[in-house]
Structures are given as structure tokens and as C-alpha cells.
Amino acid sequence: MAKGLFDCTGKVTLVTGGNGGIGLGFAMGVAKMGGDIAIWARNAEKNEAAKMQLLEAGAGRVETYQVDVSSEEAITEGYDKLLADMGRLDSVFANSGRASRSRSVLTLDSGEWNDLLAVNLHGAFYTLREAAKAMVKRAETGDPGGSLVYCGSLSMFHGVPGIENYAASKGGMGAVIRGMAAELGKHGIRANTIAPGYVKTGIGGDAEMSEEMKARMAAVDAHFSAKTPIPRPGAIEDFEGIGAYLVSDASRFHTGDTIVIDGGSLIYPPYAF
């Protein structure tokens, strides 16, 4: 039975890094709309916990896999297994990534530069490229359509000192997404980027924090809230709606975009008061 405009019933969605944080938010939105979900993430225990949450939320089916998205070979093998298990692929959220360990461009060495790009740029590209191959193959049999999504950040727009490798990965993949949108639209495949603002992902909950760390995090929350028109940090639940929208047929004419989910912080200048 249809679940309304954002119905995801019968659609298979892969979310990399989907066992927590924003990735779990994307997956949860799809689950609530009845979609089938595959998760690629390295922690088997977290994978199983996420699977239970998604099934309880309404997912038709959930499968989890331990895939290293920094490896092109592992990604290719992962898709072979996913397609054998699930039978089709309708959407992919290339969400896996890590933060920069750099704090200055002057000390950003080649090891840190390349290690981050291996996941955030190269891994995301291979993930979306292989998904596109599967979707084009399906389109050529008379079943067009598909949704490719990259999880970017506001560093695509802002100059953020010290994390140039992180910004390069996000900005570079934003350009890749636009190219994919232009090339693959003839197959009914759309490609978009989501750029989150400051989000509390739930990683390292209050019970795991020292009192000093709790105070520091409260100060960070207050800092970002003061600079955001909707004056609070984002939550993973704030990404459920956009996740379901981009998987559903409601977004079938929406492509080549960078969709900002940030409470309005991007459009709020630092001198505003």
C-alpha cells in the first residue's frame, strides 16, 4: 500500500556509513517510507543495532555488509554481493567519510592529505560510479531511474582554515555530482549533494563524556546555535525527510543540486546581529 508522496516501497537503497550519524538519518527516512536498505559500515555490532532500528521503523528489508570504502576492489565486490542479495539498486548515499586531522595547511602532510581523500573523495567516487553502472544496465533493460547522493558539507562554500584536504574532497565530489547529473539524466538517473551544517550525530553520548568534555560540547552547541537562524544544532532526524525525498519518485526531476540542510547558517553572515 502506498505511503504517500515519498513512498519508497520496493526501492533498494544503499547507505555507506549508514549505521550511525547522518547516514542512519538518511536510512531511517527511507525505512519509514517502507524502502529496502543495505548498509555498508565496518562495525558489525553497530550494523546489527542499526538493522534492528530500521526494521522497527518500517523498512521492508535490511542487509548489512562490512565494506572498506577506501578500496576500489572492496567496493566492486560489495556491489556484486549486494546485487546478488537484493536483486536491484535504486539509490545510493555515499555518506562514509572522516574528519581532517589537519589544523594548518602549513603542516598538512602528504600522508594525511592522501589518507582522507582515499575515503572522502576516491571512495565516494568509486561508490557512485559503480552504482551508476548498475543503474544504467537496468535502464538499458527498460527499467530507467535511480538516485545518486553525496554527503558534502558547508566547507564546499566556506573557507575553513586548516582542513583543506576535507574541503577539497567535498568540493571535488560536488563537481563530480554535477557531471554525473549531466551525463546520466538520459537514463532517468539523478545525482545530488546534501550539505549539512553543524549536526549533533550522537557519537560519544553524554554517558561516555567527562564533565569537562560535556562543558566544552555545550559551549560548541551554544556557539553554533547563536550563528544559526534556527537556533539549535542539527540532529540526525533532520535528515530523514531529505533521505526519503531523494529516494522516492517525488524527486524524479531534481538533479545536479547541492541541497543545504543547516538551519539557515549558510545564508546568515558573521556580522549579523
C-alpha positions as a printed Julia matrix, in Angstrom:
273×3 Matrix{Float64}:
  0.0     0.0     0.0
  1.39    3.43   -0.95
  2.73    5.59    1.86
  2.15    8.9     0.12
  4.29   11.25   -1.89
  7.62    9.99   -0.51
  6.76    6.29   -0.82
  9.92    4.15   -1.06
  8.24    0.73   -1.19
 10.08   -1.68   -3.48
 13.14    0.55   -3.79
 16.58   -0.68   -2.68
 18.83    1.94   -1.12
 22.48    1.63   -0.13
 23.84    3.94    2.57
 27.58    3.85    3.23
 28.38    4.64    6.83
 24.69    4.05    7.49
 24.94    2.53   10.95
 25.07    5.87   12.77
 25.06    9.64   12.46
 23.68   11.39    9.39
 23.86    8.17    7.37
 21.46    6.49    9.77
 19.22    9.55    9.44
 19.06    9.06    5.65
 18.37    5.35    6.09
 15.72    5.94    8.75
 13.77    8.24    6.44
 13.76    5.57    3.74
 12.79    2.9     6.28
  9.81    4.92    7.5
  8.61    5.06    3.88
  8.84    1.29    3.5
 12.06    1.01    1.49
 14.62   -1.81    1.48
 18.03   -0.81    2.81
 21.61   -2.02    2.57
 24.26   -0.62    4.91
 28.0    -0.63    4.32
 29.96    0.03    7.5
 32.87   -1.6     9.29
 31.48   -2.15   12.81
 29.43   -5.37   12.83
 27.86   -4.66   16.23
 26.68   -1.2    15.18
 25.45   -2.63   11.89
 23.22   -5.1    13.71
 21.85   -2.41   16.04
 21.05   -0.16   13.07
 19.37   -3.06   11.27
 17.0    -3.6    14.2
 16.17    0.12   14.36
 15.45    0.31   10.65
 13.23   -2.77   10.64
 11.29   -1.41   13.6
 10.85    1.88   11.71
  9.19    0.09    8.79
 11.91   -0.98    6.36
 10.84   -3.82    4.11
 14.25   -5.46    4.33
 17.66   -4.54    5.76
 21.01   -6.13    4.94
 24.36   -5.04    6.37
 27.87   -5.55    4.99
 31.39   -4.8     6.18
 32.93   -2.94    3.24
 36.08   -0.78    3.26
 35.08    2.15    1.04
 38.69    3.28    0.68
 39.26    0.2    -1.5
 38.03    0.16   -5.11
 38.2    -3.64   -5.12
 36.18   -3.92   -1.91
 33.52   -1.59   -3.34
 33.23   -3.61   -6.55
 32.94   -6.86   -4.59
 30.44   -5.21   -2.26
 28.16   -4.36   -5.16
 28.4    -7.9    -6.52
 27.2    -9.21   -3.15
 24.52   -6.53   -2.72
 23.01   -7.09   -6.16
 23.06  -10.85   -5.68
 21.23  -10.46   -2.37
 18.82   -7.62   -3.17
 18.29   -8.08   -6.9
 18.38   -4.38   -7.83
 19.68   -0.97   -6.77
 17.61    2.23   -6.86
 19.56    4.73   -4.81
 22.91    5.23   -3.1
 24.0     7.65   -0.4
 27.8     7.98   -0.47
 27.97    9.1     3.13
 31.14    7.47    4.51
 33.91    9.86    5.37
 36.15   11.14    8.1
 37.16   14.49    9.53
 40.51   16.07    8.81
 43.26   15.63   11.39
 44.96   18.72   10.0
 44.88   22.11   11.73
 47.03   24.12    9.3
 47.81   23.98    5.6
 51.46   24.54    6.58
 51.61   21.2     8.37
 49.18   19.25    6.17
 51.49   16.45    5.01
 51.02   14.05    2.12
 50.07   11.16    4.4
 47.09   12.97    5.9
 46.16   14.56    2.56
 46.03   11.22    0.74
 44.53    9.17    3.57
 41.48   11.42    3.84
 41.0    11.66    0.08
 41.1     7.86   -0.18
 37.8     7.72    1.68
 36.07   11.08    1.22
 36.86   11.59   -2.47
 38.11    8.41   -4.14
 35.91    6.03   -2.12
 32.83    8.18   -2.7
 33.59    8.37   -6.43
 34.02    4.6    -6.79
 30.84    4.04   -4.75
 28.77    6.29   -7.02
 30.46    5.19  -10.25
 29.74    1.51   -9.62
 26.17    2.35   -8.61
 25.73    4.29  -11.85
 26.93    1.28  -13.85
 24.28   -0.92  -12.22
 21.56    1.67  -12.78
 22.47    2.22  -16.44
 22.47   -1.54  -17.01
 18.98   -1.7   -15.51
 17.84    1.26  -17.62
 19.02   -0.49  -20.77
 16.62   -3.35  -19.98
 13.7    -0.89  -19.92
 13.73   -0.01  -16.19
 15.23    3.52  -16.02
 15.76    5.68  -12.98
 17.93    5.96   -9.9
 19.22    8.42   -7.34
 22.89    9.1    -6.52
 23.54   11.2    -3.42
 26.78   12.51   -1.93
 27.04   13.85    1.61
 29.0    17.1     1.38
 29.42   19.9     3.91
 29.39   23.67    4.25
 33.14   23.61    3.57
 32.05   23.43   -0.09
 31.12   27.12    0.29
 33.16   28.45    3.22
 36.89   28.96    3.56
 37.74   26.91    6.65
 41.36   27.27    7.8
 43.43   24.14    8.28
 41.18   21.45    6.8
 41.98   21.96    3.13
 42.01   18.21    2.41
 38.48   17.83    3.8
 37.22   20.84    1.83
 38.93   19.57   -1.32
 37.14   16.22   -1.03
 33.73   17.8    -0.52
 34.14   20.44   -3.23
 35.62   17.93   -5.66
 32.76   15.49   -5.23
 30.29   18.34   -5.64
 31.74   18.86   -9.12
 31.61   15.11   -9.82
 27.93   15.03   -8.85
 27.1    17.84  -11.29
 28.93   15.99  -14.05
 27.09   12.76  -13.28
 23.77   14.59  -13.29
 24.52   15.98  -16.75
 25.71   12.66  -18.15
 23.21   10.22  -16.62
 19.96   12.17  -16.86
 19.13   10.45  -20.16
 18.77    7.22  -18.16
 16.43    8.84  -15.65
 19.25    8.85  -13.09
 19.59   11.97  -10.95
 22.58   13.0    -8.83
 22.58   15.45   -5.93
 24.69   16.55   -2.99
 23.44   17.18    0.54
 25.47   19.75    2.52
 24.8    19.52    6.28
 25.56   22.27    8.74
 26.57   21.67   12.35
 24.92   18.41   13.41
 24.99   16.51   16.7
 25.33   12.93   15.5
 25.04   11.17   18.85
 28.57    9.79   18.55
 30.08    9.81   22.02
 26.92   10.24   24.07
 26.78   12.17   27.33
 27.25    8.97   29.35
 30.66    8.47   27.72
 31.88   12.06   28.28
 33.8    13.57   31.14
 32.29   16.64   32.81
 34.98   18.76   31.13
 34.04   17.4    27.7
 30.33   17.94   28.37
 31.05   21.6    29.19
 33.15   22.01   26.03
 30.43   20.47   23.87
 27.8    22.71   25.45
 29.94   25.71   24.52
 30.27   24.44   20.93
 26.49   23.94   20.73
 25.9    27.46   22.03
 28.43   28.92   19.57
 26.81   27.35   16.51
 23.27   27.94   17.75
 24.0    31.65   18.09
 25.02   31.78   14.41
 22.09   29.76   13.06
 18.68   31.33   12.27
 17.0    28.18   13.61
 18.95   28.43   16.86
 19.93   24.86   17.62
 22.32   22.17   16.38
 21.06   19.82   13.71
 20.02   16.27   14.63
 20.16   13.07   12.6
 16.34   13.14   12.46
 16.6    16.32   10.39
 17.95   14.21    7.51
 15.17   11.65    7.39
 12.89   13.74    5.16
 15.53   14.61    2.57
 16.63   10.97    2.52
 13.13    9.71    1.76
 12.53   12.51   -0.77
 15.65   11.77   -2.82
 14.88    8.03   -2.95
 11.21    8.48   -3.8
  9.75    9.37   -7.18
  8.87   12.79   -5.74
 12.44   13.85   -6.64
 12.4    12.37  -10.16
 13.07   15.8   -11.83
 15.51   17.11   -9.19
 19.15   16.69  -10.2
 22.53   18.41  -10.2
 21.75   20.26   -6.98
 23.53   20.9    -3.68
 20.83   20.83   -1.02
 21.82   22.63    2.17
 20.37   21.3     5.45
 21.81   23.68    8.02
 19.08   25.63    9.83
 19.96   28.64    7.68
 23.54   29.14    8.84
 24.96   29.4     5.3
 22.87   32.46    4.5
 23.47   34.15    7.89
 26.58   36.37    7.7
 29.03   36.56   10.61
 28.33   40.28   11.1
 24.56   39.74   11.5
 23.08   40.63   14.88
